[in-house]
Structure formats: C-alpha cells, structure tokens
PDB file of C-alpha atoms in Angstrom:
ATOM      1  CA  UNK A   1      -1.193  12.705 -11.097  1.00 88.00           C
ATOM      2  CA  UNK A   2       1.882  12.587  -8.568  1.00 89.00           C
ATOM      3  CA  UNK A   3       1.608  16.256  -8.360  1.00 91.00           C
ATOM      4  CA  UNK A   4      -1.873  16.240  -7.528  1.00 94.00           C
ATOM      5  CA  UNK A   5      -2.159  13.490  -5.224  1.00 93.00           C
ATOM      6  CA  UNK A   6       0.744  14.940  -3.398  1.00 92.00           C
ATOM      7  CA  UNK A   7      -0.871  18.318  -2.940  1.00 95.00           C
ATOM      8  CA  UNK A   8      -4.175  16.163  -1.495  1.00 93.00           C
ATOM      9  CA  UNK A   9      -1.537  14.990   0.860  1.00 93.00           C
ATOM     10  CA  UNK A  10      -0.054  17.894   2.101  1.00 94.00           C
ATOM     11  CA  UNK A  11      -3.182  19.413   2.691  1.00 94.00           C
ATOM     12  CA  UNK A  12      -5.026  17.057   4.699  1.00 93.00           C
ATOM     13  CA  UNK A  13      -4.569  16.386   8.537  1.00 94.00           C
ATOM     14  CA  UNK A  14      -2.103  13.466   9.489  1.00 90.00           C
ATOM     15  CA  UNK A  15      -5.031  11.431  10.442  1.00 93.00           C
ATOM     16  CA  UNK A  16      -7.206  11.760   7.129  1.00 94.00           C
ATOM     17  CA  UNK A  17      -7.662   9.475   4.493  1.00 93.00           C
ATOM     18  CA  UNK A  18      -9.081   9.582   1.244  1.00 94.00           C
ATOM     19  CA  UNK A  19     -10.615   6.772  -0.792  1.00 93.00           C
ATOM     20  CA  UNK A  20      -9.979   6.140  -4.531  1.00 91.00           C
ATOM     21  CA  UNK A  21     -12.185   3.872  -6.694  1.00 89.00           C
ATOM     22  CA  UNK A  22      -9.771   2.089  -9.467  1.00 83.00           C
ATOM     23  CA  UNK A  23     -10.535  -0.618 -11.923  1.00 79.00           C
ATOM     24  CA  UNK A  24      -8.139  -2.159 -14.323  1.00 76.00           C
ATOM     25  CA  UNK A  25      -6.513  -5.819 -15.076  1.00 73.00           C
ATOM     26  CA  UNK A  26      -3.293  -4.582 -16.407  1.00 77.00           C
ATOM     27  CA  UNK A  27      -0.340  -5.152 -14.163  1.00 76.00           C
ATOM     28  CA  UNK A  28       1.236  -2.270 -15.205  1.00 81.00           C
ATOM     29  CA  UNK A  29      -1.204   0.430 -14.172  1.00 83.00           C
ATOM     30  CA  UNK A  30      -1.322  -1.033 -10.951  1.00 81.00           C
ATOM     31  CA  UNK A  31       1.907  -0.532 -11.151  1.00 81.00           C
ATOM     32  CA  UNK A  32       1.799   2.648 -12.292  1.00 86.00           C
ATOM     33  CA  UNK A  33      -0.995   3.755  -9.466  1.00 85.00           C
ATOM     34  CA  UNK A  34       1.815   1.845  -6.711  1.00 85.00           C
ATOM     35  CA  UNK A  35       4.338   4.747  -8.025  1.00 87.00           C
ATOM     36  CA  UNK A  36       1.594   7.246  -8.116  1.00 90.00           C
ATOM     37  CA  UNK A  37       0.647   6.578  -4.592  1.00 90.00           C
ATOM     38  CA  UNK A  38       3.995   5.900  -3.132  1.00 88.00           C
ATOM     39  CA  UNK A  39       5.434   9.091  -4.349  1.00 90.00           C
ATOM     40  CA  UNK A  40       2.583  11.504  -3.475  1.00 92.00           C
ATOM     41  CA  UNK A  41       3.308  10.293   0.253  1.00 92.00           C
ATOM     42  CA  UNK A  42       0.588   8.224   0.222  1.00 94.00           C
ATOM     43  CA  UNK A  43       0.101   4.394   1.836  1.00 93.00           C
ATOM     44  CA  UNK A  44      -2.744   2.241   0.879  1.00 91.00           C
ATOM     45  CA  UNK A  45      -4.238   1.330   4.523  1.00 90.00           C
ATOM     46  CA  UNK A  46      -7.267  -0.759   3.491  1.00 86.00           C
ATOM     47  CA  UNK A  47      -8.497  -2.342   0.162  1.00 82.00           C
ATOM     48  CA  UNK A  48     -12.155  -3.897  -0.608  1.00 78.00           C
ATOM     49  CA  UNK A  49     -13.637  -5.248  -4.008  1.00 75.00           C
ATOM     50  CA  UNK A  50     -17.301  -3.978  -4.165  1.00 74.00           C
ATOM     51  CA  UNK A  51     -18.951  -5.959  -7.027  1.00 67.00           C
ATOM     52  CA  UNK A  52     -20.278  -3.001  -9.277  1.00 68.00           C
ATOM     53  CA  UNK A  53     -21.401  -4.784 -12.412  1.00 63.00           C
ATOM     54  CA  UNK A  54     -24.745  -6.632 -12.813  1.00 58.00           C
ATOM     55  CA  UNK A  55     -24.601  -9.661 -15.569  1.00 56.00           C
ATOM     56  CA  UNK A  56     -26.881  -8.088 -18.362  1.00 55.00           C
ATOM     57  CA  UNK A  57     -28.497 -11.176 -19.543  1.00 48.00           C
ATOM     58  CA  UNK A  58     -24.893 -12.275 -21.513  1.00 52.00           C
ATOM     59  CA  UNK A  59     -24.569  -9.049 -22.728  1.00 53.00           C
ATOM     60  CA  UNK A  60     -20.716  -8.860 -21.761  1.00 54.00           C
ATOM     61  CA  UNK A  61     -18.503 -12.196 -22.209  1.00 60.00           C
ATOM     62  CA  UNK A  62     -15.168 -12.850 -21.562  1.00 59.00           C
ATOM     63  CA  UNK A  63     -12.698 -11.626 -18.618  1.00 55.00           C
ATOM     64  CA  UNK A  64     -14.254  -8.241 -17.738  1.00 59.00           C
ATOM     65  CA  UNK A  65     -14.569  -6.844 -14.150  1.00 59.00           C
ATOM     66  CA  UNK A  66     -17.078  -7.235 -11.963  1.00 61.00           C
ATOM     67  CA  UNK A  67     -15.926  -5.133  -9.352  1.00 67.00           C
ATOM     68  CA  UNK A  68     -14.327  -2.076  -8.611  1.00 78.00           C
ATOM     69  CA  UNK A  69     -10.944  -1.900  -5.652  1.00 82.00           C
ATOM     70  CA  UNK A  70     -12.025   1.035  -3.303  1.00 87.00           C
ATOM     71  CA  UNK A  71      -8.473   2.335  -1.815  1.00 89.00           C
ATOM     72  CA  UNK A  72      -8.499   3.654   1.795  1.00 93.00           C
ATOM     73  CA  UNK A  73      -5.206   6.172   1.464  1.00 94.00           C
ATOM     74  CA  UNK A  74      -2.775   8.025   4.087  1.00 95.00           C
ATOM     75  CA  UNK A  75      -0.285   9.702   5.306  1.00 94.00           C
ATOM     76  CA  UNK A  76       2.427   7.795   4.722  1.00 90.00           C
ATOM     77  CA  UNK A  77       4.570   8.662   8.120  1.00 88.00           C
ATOM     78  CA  UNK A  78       6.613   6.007   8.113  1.00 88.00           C
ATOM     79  CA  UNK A  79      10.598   6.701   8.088  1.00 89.00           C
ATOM     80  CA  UNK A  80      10.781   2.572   7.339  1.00 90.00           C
ATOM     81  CA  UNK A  81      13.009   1.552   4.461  1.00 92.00           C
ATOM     82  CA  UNK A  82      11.662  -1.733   2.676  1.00 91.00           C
ATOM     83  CA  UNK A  83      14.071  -4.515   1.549  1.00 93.00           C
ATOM     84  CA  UNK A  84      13.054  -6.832  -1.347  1.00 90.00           C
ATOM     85  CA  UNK A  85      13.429  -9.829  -0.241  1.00 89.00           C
ATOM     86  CA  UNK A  86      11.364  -8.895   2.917  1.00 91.00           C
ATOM     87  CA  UNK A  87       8.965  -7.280   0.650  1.00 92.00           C
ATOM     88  CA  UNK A  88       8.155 -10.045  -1.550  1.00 89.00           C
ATOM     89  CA  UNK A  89       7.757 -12.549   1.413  1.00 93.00           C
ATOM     90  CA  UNK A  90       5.356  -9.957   3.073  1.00 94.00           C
ATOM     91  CA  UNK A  91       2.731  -9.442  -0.372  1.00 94.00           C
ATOM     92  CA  UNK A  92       1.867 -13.470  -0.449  1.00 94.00           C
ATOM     93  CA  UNK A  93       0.364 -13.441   2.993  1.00 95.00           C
ATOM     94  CA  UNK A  94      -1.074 -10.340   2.530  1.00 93.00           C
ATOM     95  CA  UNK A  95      -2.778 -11.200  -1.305  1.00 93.00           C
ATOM     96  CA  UNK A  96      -4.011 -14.918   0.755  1.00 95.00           C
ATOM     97  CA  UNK A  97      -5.905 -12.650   3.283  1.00 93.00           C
ATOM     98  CA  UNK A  98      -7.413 -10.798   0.851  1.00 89.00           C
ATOM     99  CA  UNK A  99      -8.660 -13.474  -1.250  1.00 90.00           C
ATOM    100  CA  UNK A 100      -9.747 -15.434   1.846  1.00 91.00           C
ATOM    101  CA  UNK A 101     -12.118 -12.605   2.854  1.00 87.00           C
ATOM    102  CA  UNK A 102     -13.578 -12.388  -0.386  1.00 85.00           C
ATOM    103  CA  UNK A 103     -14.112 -15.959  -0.458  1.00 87.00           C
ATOM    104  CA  UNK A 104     -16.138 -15.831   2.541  1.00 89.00           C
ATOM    105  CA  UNK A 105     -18.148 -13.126   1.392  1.00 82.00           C
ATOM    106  CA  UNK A 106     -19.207 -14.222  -1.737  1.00 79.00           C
ATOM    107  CA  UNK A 107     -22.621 -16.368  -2.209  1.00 78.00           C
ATOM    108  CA  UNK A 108     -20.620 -20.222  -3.500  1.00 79.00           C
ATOM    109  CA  UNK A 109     -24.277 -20.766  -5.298  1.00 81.00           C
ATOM    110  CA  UNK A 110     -24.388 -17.321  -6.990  1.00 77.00           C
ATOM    111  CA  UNK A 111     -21.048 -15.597  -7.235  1.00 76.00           C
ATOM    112  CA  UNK A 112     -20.407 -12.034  -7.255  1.00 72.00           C
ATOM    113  CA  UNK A 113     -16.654 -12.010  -8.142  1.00 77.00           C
ATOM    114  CA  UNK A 114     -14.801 -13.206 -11.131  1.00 76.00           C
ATOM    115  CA  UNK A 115     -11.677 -14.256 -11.387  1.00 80.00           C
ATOM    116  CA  UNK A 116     -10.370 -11.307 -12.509  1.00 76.00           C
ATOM    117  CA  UNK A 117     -12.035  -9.718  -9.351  1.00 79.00           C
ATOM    118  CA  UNK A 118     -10.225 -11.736  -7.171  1.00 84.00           C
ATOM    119  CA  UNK A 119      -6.882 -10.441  -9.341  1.00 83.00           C
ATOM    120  CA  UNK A 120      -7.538  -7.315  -8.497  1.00 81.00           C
ATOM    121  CA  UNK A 121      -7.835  -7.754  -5.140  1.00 83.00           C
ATOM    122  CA  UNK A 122      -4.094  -9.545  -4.939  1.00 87.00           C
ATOM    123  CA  UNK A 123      -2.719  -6.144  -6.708  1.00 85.00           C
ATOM    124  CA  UNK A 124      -4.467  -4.084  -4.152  1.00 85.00           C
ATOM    125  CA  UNK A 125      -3.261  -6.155  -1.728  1.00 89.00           C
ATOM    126  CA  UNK A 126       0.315  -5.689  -2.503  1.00 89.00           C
ATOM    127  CA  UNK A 127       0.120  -2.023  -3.152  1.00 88.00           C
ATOM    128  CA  UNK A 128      -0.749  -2.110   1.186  1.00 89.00           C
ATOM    129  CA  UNK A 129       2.753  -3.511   1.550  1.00 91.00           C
ATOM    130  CA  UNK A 130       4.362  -1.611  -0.639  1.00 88.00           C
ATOM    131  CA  UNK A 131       3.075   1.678   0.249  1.00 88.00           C
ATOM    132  CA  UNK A 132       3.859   1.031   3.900  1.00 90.00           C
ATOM    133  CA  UNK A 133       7.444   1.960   2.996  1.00 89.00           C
ATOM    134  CA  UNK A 134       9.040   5.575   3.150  1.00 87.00           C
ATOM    135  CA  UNK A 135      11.590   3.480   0.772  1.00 88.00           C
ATOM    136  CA  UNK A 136      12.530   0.361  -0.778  1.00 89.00           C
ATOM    137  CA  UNK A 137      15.890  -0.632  -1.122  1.00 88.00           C
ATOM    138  CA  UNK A 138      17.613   1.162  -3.628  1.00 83.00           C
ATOM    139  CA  UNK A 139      14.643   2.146  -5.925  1.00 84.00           C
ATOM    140  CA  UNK A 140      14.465   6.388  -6.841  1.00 82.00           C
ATOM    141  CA  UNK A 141      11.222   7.404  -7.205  1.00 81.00           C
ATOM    142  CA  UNK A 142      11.933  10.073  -9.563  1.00 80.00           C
ATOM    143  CA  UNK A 143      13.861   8.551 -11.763  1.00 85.00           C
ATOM    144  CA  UNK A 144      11.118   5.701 -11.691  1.00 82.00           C
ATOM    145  CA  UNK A 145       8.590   8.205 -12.873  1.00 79.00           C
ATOM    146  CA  UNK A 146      10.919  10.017 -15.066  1.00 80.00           C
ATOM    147  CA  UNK A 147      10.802   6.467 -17.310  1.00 81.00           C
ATOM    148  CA  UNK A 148       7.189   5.961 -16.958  1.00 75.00           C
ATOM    149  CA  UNK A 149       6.464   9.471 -18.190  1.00 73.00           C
ATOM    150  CA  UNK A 150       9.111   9.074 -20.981  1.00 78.00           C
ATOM    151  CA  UNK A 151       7.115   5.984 -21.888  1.00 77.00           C
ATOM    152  CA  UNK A 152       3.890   7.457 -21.744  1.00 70.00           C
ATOM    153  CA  UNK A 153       4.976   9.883 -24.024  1.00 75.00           C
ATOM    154  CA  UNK A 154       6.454   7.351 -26.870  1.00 71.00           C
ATOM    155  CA  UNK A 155       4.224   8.269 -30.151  1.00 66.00           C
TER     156      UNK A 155
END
C-alpha cells in the first residue's frame, strides 16, 4: 500500500489532494494507515465523519460504526522534524476540535454518531498532526514498516 500511495503522490501536482474513505475501531490500523500515509509522502490536511449507516430497525447491536472518516491527503512538503513531546501536546487540542465540531453538528434529540464515531474522529484527528511531519524524532520509517510487514506475515 506504501508503494502505491507513494506513486499517487509522485504523480499528482503539489497542490492536489486526494480523499480516502476508511472505517475501522482498531487502534492499530489507524496506526498502520498513519505509517501508510506518512511514508508515501502524504499529510492528512482535513478529516470529517459522514454518518453512513442507517439503524435497521435493531438489526445491528453493539459498538459498530456509524460513520465513515473521509481523509483529505497531500503533499507532504514539509522539511519539519516532529519531537514527541511536542507531538503529543499538539494531538489533544487537535482530537477536542474535532469532537467539538461533531458535537455541534449532530441533532442532541436524534443522534447520528456513536461513540465509536466520535473515536474515530480523535484517530483521524491525530493522524493531521502526525502527518504534518517530514519526521519525528528518531522514528525510521522503514524499519517501522519492515516490522509491521513481518507481523502481517506471522502464520
């Protein structure tokens, strides 16, 4: 997926953008898409929860999604390296304004978003600080995905 994303990259103009749908409450493929992203040369510029999911007359119970995170990607031009202390005091802010905007969108009498909505808004929300970076701290990329890929491939 690097690969490909990367090759999107190159080949678009410095001011494009491209916009990826993405749905999932596991931490760790929002991680995963963060690495993704942030090594194709990508930065997440804007993120927005659009509620996709209709309640089918208690068809579906439990903590499924509701929504769907559409990404606003590019070019990530920045030469700025990204500390993480700075980091981490940068994606609170950041998640707040995110939920705060949903909040005021949704209808308090009929709600649109669950909670696990609003969770995947704070991970999209951090993935727009931590793609801002051309690097953070001391992390390699490579070697990063080099371990995710040797995980992926565990029997």
């Amino acid at each position: 997926m690097v690969e490909a994303y990367r090759r999107l990259a190159n080949n678009m103009p410095d001011n494009g953008l491209q916009v990826v749908m993405f749905t999932h409450q596991d931490a760790s493929v929002w991680a995963d898409l963060a690495l993704i992203l942030w090594a194709a040369g990508l930065s997440v510029s804007a993120a927005w929860t659009v509620a996709t999911e209709t309640d089918a007359a208690g068809l579906k119970q439990g903590n499924y999604v509701q929504g769907t995170v559409l990404l606003t990607l590019r070019k990530q031009t920045s030469d700025e390296v990204g500390f993480l202390d700075e980091i981490t005091h940068d994606i609170k802010p950041e998640v707040e304004r995110q939920i705060e905007s949903m909040l005021a969108l949704d209808d308090k009498d009929d709600p649109n978003f669950s909670d696990a909505d609003y969770q995947l808004a704070a991970y999209a929300a951090a993935l727009r600080v931590l793609t801002q970076y051309k690097r953070i701290e001391d992390i390699d990329i490579e070697r990063e995905l080099t371990r995710e890929r040797a995980k992926n491939e565990e029997p």
